[in-house]
Coordinates of C-alpha atoms in Angstrom, one line a residue:
M130 CA 12.8 -20.1 -12.1
S131 CA 11.3 -21.2 -8.8
G132 CA 7.6 -20.5 -8.0
L133 CA 8.6 -18.0 -5.3
K134 CA 10.9 -16.1 -7.7
K135 CA 8.1 -16.1 -10.4
N136 CA 5.6 -14.7 -7.9
I137 CA 8.1 -12.0 -6.8
A138 CA 8.8 -11.1 -10.5
F139 CA 5.1 -10.8 -11.4
N140 CA 4.3 -8.9 -8.2
T141 CA 7.3 -6.6 -8.9
L142 CA 5.8 -6.0 -12.4
L143 CA 2.5 -5.1 -10.8
S144 CA 4.2 -2.8 -8.3
I145 CA 6.2 -1.0 -11.1
S146 CA 2.9 -0.4 -12.9
Q147 CA 1.4 1.0 -9.7
I148 CA 4.3 3.5 -9.6
L149 CA 4.5 4.4 -13.3
F150 CA 0.8 4.8 -14.0
P151 CA 0.3 7.5 -11.3
L152 CA 3.4 9.3 -12.7
V153 CA 1.5 9.6 -16.0
T154 CA -2.0 10.3 -14.6
F155 CA -1.4 12.4 -11.5
P156 CA 0.5 15.3 -13.2
Y157 CA -2.3 15.6 -15.8
A158 CA -5.2 15.3 -13.4
S159 CA -3.7 17.6 -10.8
R160 CA -3.2 20.4 -13.3
I161 CA -6.7 19.9 -14.9
L162 CA -8.6 19.7 -11.6
G163 CA -6.4 22.0 -9.4
P164 CA -5.8 21.7 -5.7
E165 CA -9.5 22.3 -4.8
G166 CA -10.8 19.7 -7.3
M167 CA -8.2 17.1 -6.2
G168 CA -8.9 18.0 -2.6
A169 CA -12.7 17.3 -3.0
I170 CA -12.0 14.0 -4.7
N171 CA -9.5 12.9 -2.1
F172 CA -11.7 13.9 0.7
A173 CA -14.6 11.8 -0.7
D174 CA -12.2 9.0 -1.5
N175 CA -11.0 8.8 2.1
I176 CA -14.5 8.6 3.4
I177 CA -15.3 5.8 0.8
T178 CA -12.2 4.0 2.0
Y179 CA -13.7 3.7 5.5
F180 CA -16.8 2.0 4.0
L181 CA -14.6 -0.2 1.8
I182 CA -12.7 -1.4 4.9
F183 CA -16.0 -1.9 6.8
S184 CA -17.6 -3.9 4.0
A185 CA -14.5 -6.0 3.5
L186 CA -14.6 -7.0 7.2
G187 CA -10.9 -8.1 7.1
I188 CA -11.5 -10.6 4.2
P189 CA -8.6 -9.3 2.0
L190 CA -6.0 -10.5 4.6
Y191 CA -8.0 -13.4 6.2
G192 CA -9.0 -14.7 2.8
V193 CA -5.4 -15.1 1.6
R194 CA -4.6 -17.1 4.7
E195 CA -7.7 -19.4 4.5
I196 CA -7.5 -19.9 0.8
A197 CA -3.8 -20.8 1.0
K198 CA -4.7 -23.5 3.6
V199 CA -7.2 -25.3 1.2
K200 CA -5.8 -24.4 -2.2
N201 CA -5.1 -28.1 -3.0
D202 CA -8.6 -29.3 -2.1
P203 CA -11.1 -28.1 -4.8
V204 CA -14.2 -28.8 -2.7
A205 CA -13.0 -27.0 0.4
L206 CA -11.6 -24.2 -1.8
G207 CA -15.0 -23.6 -3.4
K208 CA -16.8 -23.7 0.0
V209 CA -14.4 -21.3 1.7
F210 CA -14.6 -18.9 -1.3
S211 CA -18.4 -19.0 -1.3
E212 CA -18.6 -18.4 2.4
L213 CA -16.3 -15.4 2.3
I214 CA -17.8 -13.7 -0.7
L215 CA -21.3 -14.1 0.7
I216 CA -20.2 -12.4 4.0
H217 CA -18.5 -9.6 1.9
L218 CA -21.7 -9.1 -0.1
L219 CA -23.9 -8.8 3.0
T220 CA -21.6 -6.3 4.7
S221 CA -21.3 -4.3 1.5
L222 CA -25.0 -3.9 1.1
L223 CA -25.2 -2.7 4.7
S224 CA -22.3 -0.3 4.1
I225 CA -24.1 1.2 1.0
V226 CA -27.2 1.9 3.1
I227 CA -25.2 3.6 5.8
L228 CA -23.1 5.7 3.4
L229 CA -26.3 6.8 1.7
V230 CA -27.8 8.0 5.0
V231 CA -24.5 9.7 6.0
S232 CA -24.2 11.5 2.6
L233 CA -27.7 12.8 2.7
S234 CA -27.4 14.0 6.3
S235 CA -24.1 16.0 6.0
D236 CA -24.0 19.3 4.2
R237 CA -20.2 18.8 3.8
L238 CA -20.8 15.6 1.9
L239 CA -24.0 16.7 0.2
E240 CA -22.2 19.4 -1.8
N241 CA -20.5 16.6 -3.8
I242 CA -23.2 13.9 -3.5
D243 CA -22.4 12.5 -7.0
L244 CA -19.0 11.4 -5.8
Y245 CA -20.5 9.4 -3.0
K246 CA -23.1 7.8 -5.4
I247 CA -20.1 6.6 -7.5
G248 CA -18.5 5.4 -4.3
M249 CA -21.5 3.3 -3.4
T250 CA -21.3 1.5 -6.7
I251 CA -17.6 0.9 -6.1
L252 CA -18.4 -0.6 -2.8
L253 CA -20.7 -3.2 -4.5
G254 CA -18.3 -3.9 -7.3
N255 CA -15.4 -4.4 -4.9
V256 CA -17.1 -7.5 -3.5
F257 CA -16.6 -9.4 -6.7
I258 CA -12.9 -8.5 -7.4
A259 CA -11.9 -11.0 -4.7
E260 CA -8.2 -10.5 -5.2
W261 CA -7.5 -12.5 -2.0
F262 CA -8.6 -15.7 -3.8
F263 CA -5.9 -15.3 -6.5
Q264 CA -3.3 -14.3 -3.9
G265 CA -4.1 -17.4 -1.8
I266 CA -3.7 -19.8 -4.7
E267 CA -0.6 -17.8 -5.8
K268 CA -1.8 -16.7 -9.2
F269 CA 0.3 -13.6 -9.3
K270 CA 0.9 -13.7 -13.0
Y271 CA -2.9 -13.5 -13.6
I272 CA -3.2 -10.6 -11.1
A273 CA -0.4 -8.7 -12.8
I274 CA -1.6 -9.1 -16.4
R275 CA -5.2 -8.3 -15.6
T276 CA -4.4 -5.2 -13.4
V277 CA -1.9 -3.7 -15.9
S278 CA -4.3 -4.2 -18.8
I279 CA -7.2 -2.5 -17.0
R280 CA -4.9 0.4 -15.9
I281 CA -3.8 1.0 -19.4
F282 CA -7.4 1.1 -20.5
T283 CA -8.3 3.7 -17.8
I284 CA -5.4 5.9 -18.7
V285 CA -6.7 6.0 -22.3
L286 CA -10.1 7.0 -20.9
L287 CA -8.5 9.7 -18.7
F288 CA -6.8 11.5 -21.5
A289 CA -9.9 11.1 -23.8
L290 CA -12.6 12.2 -21.3
I291 CA -11.0 14.5 -18.6
H292 CA -10.4 18.0 -19.9
S293 CA -11.7 20.5 -17.3
V294 CA -12.7 20.9 -13.6
A295 CA -16.3 20.2 -14.8
D296 CA -15.1 16.6 -15.4
L297 CA -14.4 16.1 -11.6
N298 CA -17.1 13.4 -11.2
L299 CA -16.2 11.6 -14.4
Y300 CA -12.6 11.5 -13.2
Y301 CA -13.6 9.7 -10.0
A302 CA -15.9 7.4 -12.1
L303 CA -12.8 6.0 -13.8
N304 CA -12.2 4.1 -10.5
L305 CA -15.7 2.6 -10.9
I306 CA -15.0 1.5 -14.4
A307 CA -11.7 -0.2 -13.3
T308 CA -13.5 -1.9 -10.4
L309 CA -16.3 -3.3 -12.6
L310 CA -13.9 -4.5 -15.2
A311 CA -11.8 -6.3 -12.6
A312 CA -14.8 -7.8 -10.9
A313 CA -16.2 -9.2 -14.2
V314 CA -13.0 -10.7 -15.3
N315 CA -12.2 -12.2 -11.9
M316 CA -15.6 -13.8 -11.3
Y317 CA -15.4 -15.4 -14.7
S318 CA -11.9 -16.8 -13.9
I319 CA -12.9 -18.0 -10.5
S320 CA -16.0 -19.8 -11.9
K321 CA -13.6 -21.8 -14.0
I322 CA -11.5 -22.9 -11.0
V323 CA -14.1 -23.6 -8.3
K324 CA -17.8 -24.3 -7.9
I325 CA -19.5 -21.4 -6.3
S326 CA -22.5 -22.5 -4.2
F327 CA -24.4 -20.8 -1.4
R328 CA -25.9 -24.0 0.0
H329 CA -24.7 -25.7 3.3
L330 CA -22.3 -22.9 4.2
S331 CA -20.7 -22.3 7.6
L332 CA -20.4 -18.6 8.0
K333 CA -20.2 -18.5 11.8
K334 CA -16.7 -20.1 12.0
H335 CA -15.3 -17.1 10.1
L336 CA -16.9 -14.3 12.1
R337 CA -14.6 -14.3 15.2
P338 CA -11.2 -14.2 13.3
L339 CA -12.7 -11.8 10.7
L340 CA -13.9 -9.4 13.4
I341 CA -10.5 -9.3 15.0
I342 CA -8.8 -8.6 11.6
F343 CA -11.6 -6.2 10.7
S344 CA -11.2 -4.3 13.9
N345 CA -7.5 -3.9 13.2
S346 CA -8.1 -2.9 9.6
I347 CA -10.7 -0.2 10.5
I348 CA -8.5 1.1 13.3
T349 CA -5.5 1.2 11.1
T350 CA -7.5 3.0 8.5
I351 CA -8.5 5.6 11.1
Y352 CA -4.9 6.8 11.5
L353 CA -4.0 6.2 7.8
V354 CA -6.8 8.4 6.3
F355 CA -8.4 10.2 9.2
D356 CA -5.8 12.9 9.0
T357 CA -7.2 13.8 5.5
I358 CA -10.8 13.9 6.9
I359 CA -9.9 16.0 9.9
L360 CA -7.9 18.3 7.6
G361 CA -11.0 18.6 5.3
F362 CA -13.3 19.5 8.2
L363 CA -10.9 21.9 10.0
T364 CA -9.5 23.7 6.9
S365 CA -10.6 23.5 3.3
N366 CA -10.3 21.4 0.1
V367 CA -7.3 23.4 -1.0
Y368 CA -5.2 22.2 2.0
V369 CA -6.6 18.7 1.5
G370 CA -5.3 19.0 -2.1
Y371 CA -1.8 19.9 -0.9
Y372 CA -1.7 17.1 1.6
S373 CA -3.1 14.5 -0.8
A374 CA -0.5 15.4 -3.4
S375 CA 2.3 14.9 -0.9
M376 CA 0.8 11.8 0.6
R377 CA 0.2 10.2 -2.8
I378 CA 3.8 10.9 -4.0
S379 CA 5.3 9.7 -0.7
K380 CA 3.4 6.4 -0.8
L381 CA 4.4 5.5 -4.4
S382 CA 7.5 3.7 -3.0
L383 CA 5.3 1.7 -0.6
V384 CA 4.1 -0.2 -3.6
V385 CA 7.6 -1.7 -4.2
I386 CA 8.0 -2.4 -0.5
G387 CA 4.7 -4.3 -0.4
V388 CA 5.9 -6.7 -3.1
L389 CA 7.2 -9.4 -0.7
S390 CA 4.3 -9.1 1.8
A391 CA 1.7 -10.3 -0.7
V392 CA 3.9 -13.0 -2.1
L393 CA 5.2 -14.3 1.3
L394 CA 2.0 -14.5 3.3
P395 CA 0.8 -17.8 1.7
R396 CA 4.3 -19.3 2.1
L397 CA 4.8 -18.1 5.6
T398 CA 1.3 -19.3 6.6
I399 CA 2.2 -22.9 5.5
A400 CA 5.8 -22.7 7.0
F401 CA 4.4 -21.7 10.4
K402 CA 1.6 -24.2 10.2
E403 CA 4.1 -27.1 9.4
K404 CA 6.5 -25.7 12.0
K405 CA 9.3 -25.1 9.5
W406 CA 11.0 -22.5 11.7
E407 CA 14.2 -22.2 9.7
E408 CA 12.4 -21.7 6.4
A409 CA 10.2 -19.0 8.0
K410 CA 13.2 -17.3 9.5
S411 CA 15.1 -17.3 6.2
L412 CA 12.1 -15.8 4.4
L413 CA 11.6 -13.1 7.1
H414 CA 15.4 -12.3 7.0
K415 CA 15.2 -11.7 3.2
S416 CA 12.0 -9.7 3.5
M417 CA 13.4 -7.4 6.2
N418 CA 16.6 -6.8 4.3
F419 CA 14.6 -6.0 1.2
V420 CA 12.6 -3.4 3.0
V421 CA 15.7 -1.7 4.5
F422 CA 17.6 -1.8 1.2
F423 CA 14.9 0.0 -0.7
S424 CA 12.9 2.1 1.8
I425 CA 15.8 4.1 3.2
P426 CA 17.1 5.4 -0.2
F427 CA 13.5 6.0 -1.4
A428 CA 12.9 8.1 1.8
I429 CA 16.1 10.1 1.6
G430 CA 15.9 10.5 -2.1
T431 CA 12.3 11.8 -1.9
Y432 CA 13.3 14.3 0.9
C433 CA 16.2 15.5 -1.2
L434 CA 14.2 16.1 -4.4
A435 CA 10.9 17.1 -2.8
E436 CA 10.6 20.6 -4.5
E437 CA 11.5 19.3 -7.9
I438 CA 9.1 16.3 -7.5
I439 CA 6.2 18.6 -6.6
R440 CA 6.9 21.0 -9.4
L441 CA 7.1 18.2 -12.0
F442 CA 4.2 15.9 -10.9
A443 CA 1.7 18.4 -9.4
G444 CA 2.7 21.8 -10.7
N445 CA 3.7 25.1 -9.1
K446 CA 0.2 25.6 -7.6
Y447 CA 1.1 22.7 -5.2
L448 CA 4.4 24.2 -3.9
P449 CA 3.0 24.5 -0.3
A450 CA 3.0 20.7 -0.4
V451 CA 6.9 20.5 -0.4
G452 CA 7.2 20.6 3.4
S453 CA 4.6 17.9 4.0
L454 CA 6.2 15.7 1.3
Q455 CA 9.6 16.0 3.0
I456 CA 8.0 15.0 6.3
L457 CA 6.1 12.1 4.8
S458 CA 9.0 10.9 2.8
F459 CA 10.2 8.8 5.8
I460 CA 6.8 7.1 6.3
V461 CA 7.9 4.4 3.8
I462 CA 10.5 3.1 6.2
F463 CA 8.2 2.6 9.1
V464 CA 5.3 1.2 7.1
G465 CA 7.6 -1.2 5.3
I466 CA 9.1 -2.5 8.5
S467 CA 5.7 -2.7 10.3
Q468 CA 4.3 -4.8 7.4
V469 CA 6.9 -7.4 8.0
F470 CA 6.0 -7.6 11.7
A471 CA 2.2 -7.5 11.2
N472 CA 1.6 -9.3 7.9
E473 CA 4.5 -11.8 7.9
I474 CA 4.9 -12.8 11.5
L475 CA 1.8 -11.9 13.6
L476 CA -0.9 -12.6 11.0
P477 CA 0.4 -16.1 9.9
L478 CA 0.8 -17.0 13.6
H479 CA -2.8 -16.1 14.3
Q480 CA -1.8 -13.2 16.5
E481 CA -4.3 -10.7 15.1
K482 CA -5.1 -9.3 18.6
K483 CA -1.5 -8.1 18.9
I484 CA -1.9 -6.1 15.6
L485 CA -5.2 -4.8 17.0
H486 CA -3.5 -3.5 20.2
A487 CA -0.8 -1.8 18.2
S488 CA -3.3 -0.1 15.9
L489 CA -5.4 1.1 18.9
F490 CA -2.4 2.8 20.3
G491 CA -1.8 4.3 16.9
V492 CA -5.3 5.7 16.7
V493 CA -4.8 7.5 20.0
V494 CA -1.5 9.1 18.9
S495 CA -3.1 10.0 15.5
L496 CA -6.2 11.7 16.9
V497 CA -4.4 13.7 19.6
L498 CA -1.7 14.9 17.2
N499 CA -4.1 15.7 14.3
F500 CA -6.4 17.9 16.5
L501 CA -3.4 19.6 18.1
L502 CA -1.3 20.3 14.9
I503 CA -3.7 20.7 12.0
P504 CA -5.4 24.0 13.2
H505 CA -1.9 25.6 13.4
F506 CA 0.1 23.9 10.7
Q507 CA -2.5 22.6 8.2
Q508 CA -1.1 20.0 5.8
N509 CA 2.3 20.0 7.6
G510 CA 0.6 19.2 10.9
A511 CA -1.2 16.3 9.3
A512 CA 2.1 15.0 7.9
V513 CA 3.8 15.1 11.3
S514 CA 0.9 13.2 12.9
S515 CA 1.1 10.5 10.2
L516 CA 4.8 10.0 10.6
A517 CA 4.7 9.9 14.4
T518 CA 1.8 7.5 14.3
E519 CA 3.5 5.0 12.0
F520 CA 6.7 5.2 14.0
T521 CA 4.8 4.4 17.2
V522 CA 2.9 1.5 15.7
T523 CA 6.2 0.0 14.2
I524 CA 7.9 0.1 17.6
I525 CA 5.0 -1.7 19.3
L526 CA 4.7 -4.3 16.6
F527 CA 8.5 -4.9 16.9
F528 CA 8.2 -5.8 20.6
F529 CA 5.2 -8.0 20.0
S530 CA 6.8 -9.9 17.2
T531 CA 10.2 -10.5 18.7
K532 CA 8.6 -11.9 21.8
I533 CA 6.8 -14.5 19.7
F534 CA 9.3 -15.3 17.0
K535 CA 12.9 -14.3 17.2
I536 CA 14.1 -12.3 14.1
K537 CA 17.3 -10.4 13.9
F538 CA 16.8 -6.7 13.1
P539 CA 19.4 -5.6 10.5
I540 CA 20.8 -2.6 12.4
I541 CA 24.1 -2.7 10.5
E542 CA 22.3 -2.7 7.2
V543 CA 20.2 0.2 8.3
L544 CA 23.3 2.3 9.2
Q545 CA 25.0 1.4 5.9
A546 CA 21.9 2.4 3.9
I547 CA 21.6 5.8 5.7
I548 CA 25.3 6.6 5.2
T549 CA 25.2 5.7 1.6
S550 CA 22.0 7.5 0.9
G551 CA 23.4 10.7 2.5
L552 CA 25.5 11.1 -0.7
F553 CA 22.3 11.9 -2.6
F554 CA 22.5 15.5 -1.3
L555 CA 26.0 15.9 -2.8
V556 CA 24.8 14.5 -6.1
K557 CA 21.9 16.9 -6.3
F558 CA 24.1 19.8 -5.3
L559 CA 26.4 19.0 -8.2
V560 CA 23.5 18.5 -10.6
L561 CA 22.1 21.9 -9.7
K562 CA 25.4 23.5 -10.9
V563 CA 24.5 22.2 -14.3
T564 CA 20.7 22.7 -14.6
I565 CA 17.6 23.7 -12.5
V566 CA 15.0 22.1 -14.9
P567 CA 13.0 19.8 -12.5
I568 CA 12.7 16.8 -14.8
I569 CA 16.5 16.8 -15.6
V570 CA 17.5 17.4 -12.0
I571 CA 15.3 14.5 -10.9
A572 CA 16.5 12.2 -13.7
L573 CA 20.3 12.9 -13.2
T574 CA 20.1 12.8 -9.4
V575 CA 18.2 9.5 -9.4
I576 CA 20.5 7.9 -12.1
F577 CA 23.8 8.9 -10.4
S578 CA 22.6 8.3 -6.9
S579 CA 21.3 4.8 -7.8
I580 CA 24.7 3.9 -9.4
I581 CA 26.5 5.2 -6.3
Y582 CA 24.2 3.5 -3.9
L583 CA 24.2 0.1 -5.6
S584 CA 28.0 0.2 -6.1
I585 CA 28.7 1.0 -2.5
Q586 CA 26.3 -1.7 -1.3
L587 CA 27.9 -4.3 -3.5
F588 CA 31.6 -3.5 -3.4
V589 CA 32.1 -1.6 -0.1
W590 CA 29.5 -3.0 2.3
R591 CA 29.3 -6.3 0.3
N592 CA 25.6 -6.6 1.2
K593 CA 25.0 -10.4 1.1
S594 CA 21.2 -10.1 0.5
V595 CA 21.7 -8.0 -2.6
L596 CA 24.5 -10.1 -3.9
D597 CA 22.4 -13.3 -3.5
V598 CA 19.5 -11.8 -5.5
L599 CA 21.6 -10.3 -8.3
A600 CA 23.9 -13.3 -8.6
G601 CA 20.8 -15.4 -9.4
F602 CA 20.6 -13.7 -12.9
G603 CA 22.7 -15.4 -15.5
T604 CA 24.7 -12.4 -16.6
L605 CA 25.5 -11.4 -13.0
K606 CA 26.8 -14.7 -11.8
F607 CA 30.3 -13.2 -11.4
L608 CA 28.9 -11.4 -8.2
Q609 CA 29.0 -14.8 -6.4
R610 CA 32.8 -14.3 -6.2
I611 CA 32.5 -11.1 -4.2

């Protein structure tokens, strides 16, 4: 198996774990803590996210690119890593001080001050995870095994320790435990690969590109999580709980869509650097088709089964979240496509400013729509704002990307995926004639819809991208003849 296929396989394993584990933990936690408890945690977590983005200063993306450039030079590799982790440490310490002052100054935050204290420790621990280092040297097997192991451990802790609403702070502290474990294991592994030294470093050369990527990251985060913060200030924790449940479920499929972005960024960086245009075009074509093939059925399937999904994974107390989940179900399509344009074209070509401009426009759309819609439609207003913002940003990134590097947008594949996915509603209608039990409705609808979708893609539309991937497996070589 080629290196690229192995990386995709391990990143897929990681992505599957990111989907399966929340399916185990979220139904339990949401029922134990209720909409108000989950709302308080998600409100705090969104604020902590801002400080995580600020302290990271764009290093998670910039670091992958810079590490990929020097991965075959041990001396340069150690120097770049030492420079970036020192910058991250300094910005994290500053972020902790600011978060402490903000937490003590706001009555809204002070009522759950313990959550923010936990968040401050997460900020410090996050410095030493340095996931970007392993992505840059393409150690996806290590990332997958380590992450899955830690997640299994935290799931055990969840069921052992969380039994009532009084365990709200302890539930959030599980994130801290996972962070500290990952940081300890990663730093030990990194010390075996490179020499970490803080002497004779050149921090200044990183600041300009980092600030551009950071500006984009913080601005993107504004429209990704600011809806939750505005919702929390304008309404209550209960509505935040509804919205967070629908947002969490709708974004599960984003994990699968993000598989190729992480794997392809180092490869595309090198391909563009060495001016291997055809190789880059081929990788981008596969990535775009992958996004279309998976995101559209995920979106339509989630819309179709929204009520059953909320009943099963969150409970009947969260039924007001059905509408916002249906709206947010389509966000996966736009986020998936925008990731291709931003992370796989503009970023490797050092066009960070273009991403920044698109994000700025997204912030304006997000803020205007959130303040207009949330007072009247609560969580549904926030959902409409998020979807509209992602659509706007995707369109802008499309125009920026195609002006710099020509890539054919798969319009025919999009139409084929939409038409085929439309059959999911018929499948669910027939299933409901047999049973109304949520877990059975979901299981039967997903199984039969998947079979129909894949069969039509293979034997009616003859989707070349899907055929190429599946034919690569020994038992499916017969598909090469289609």
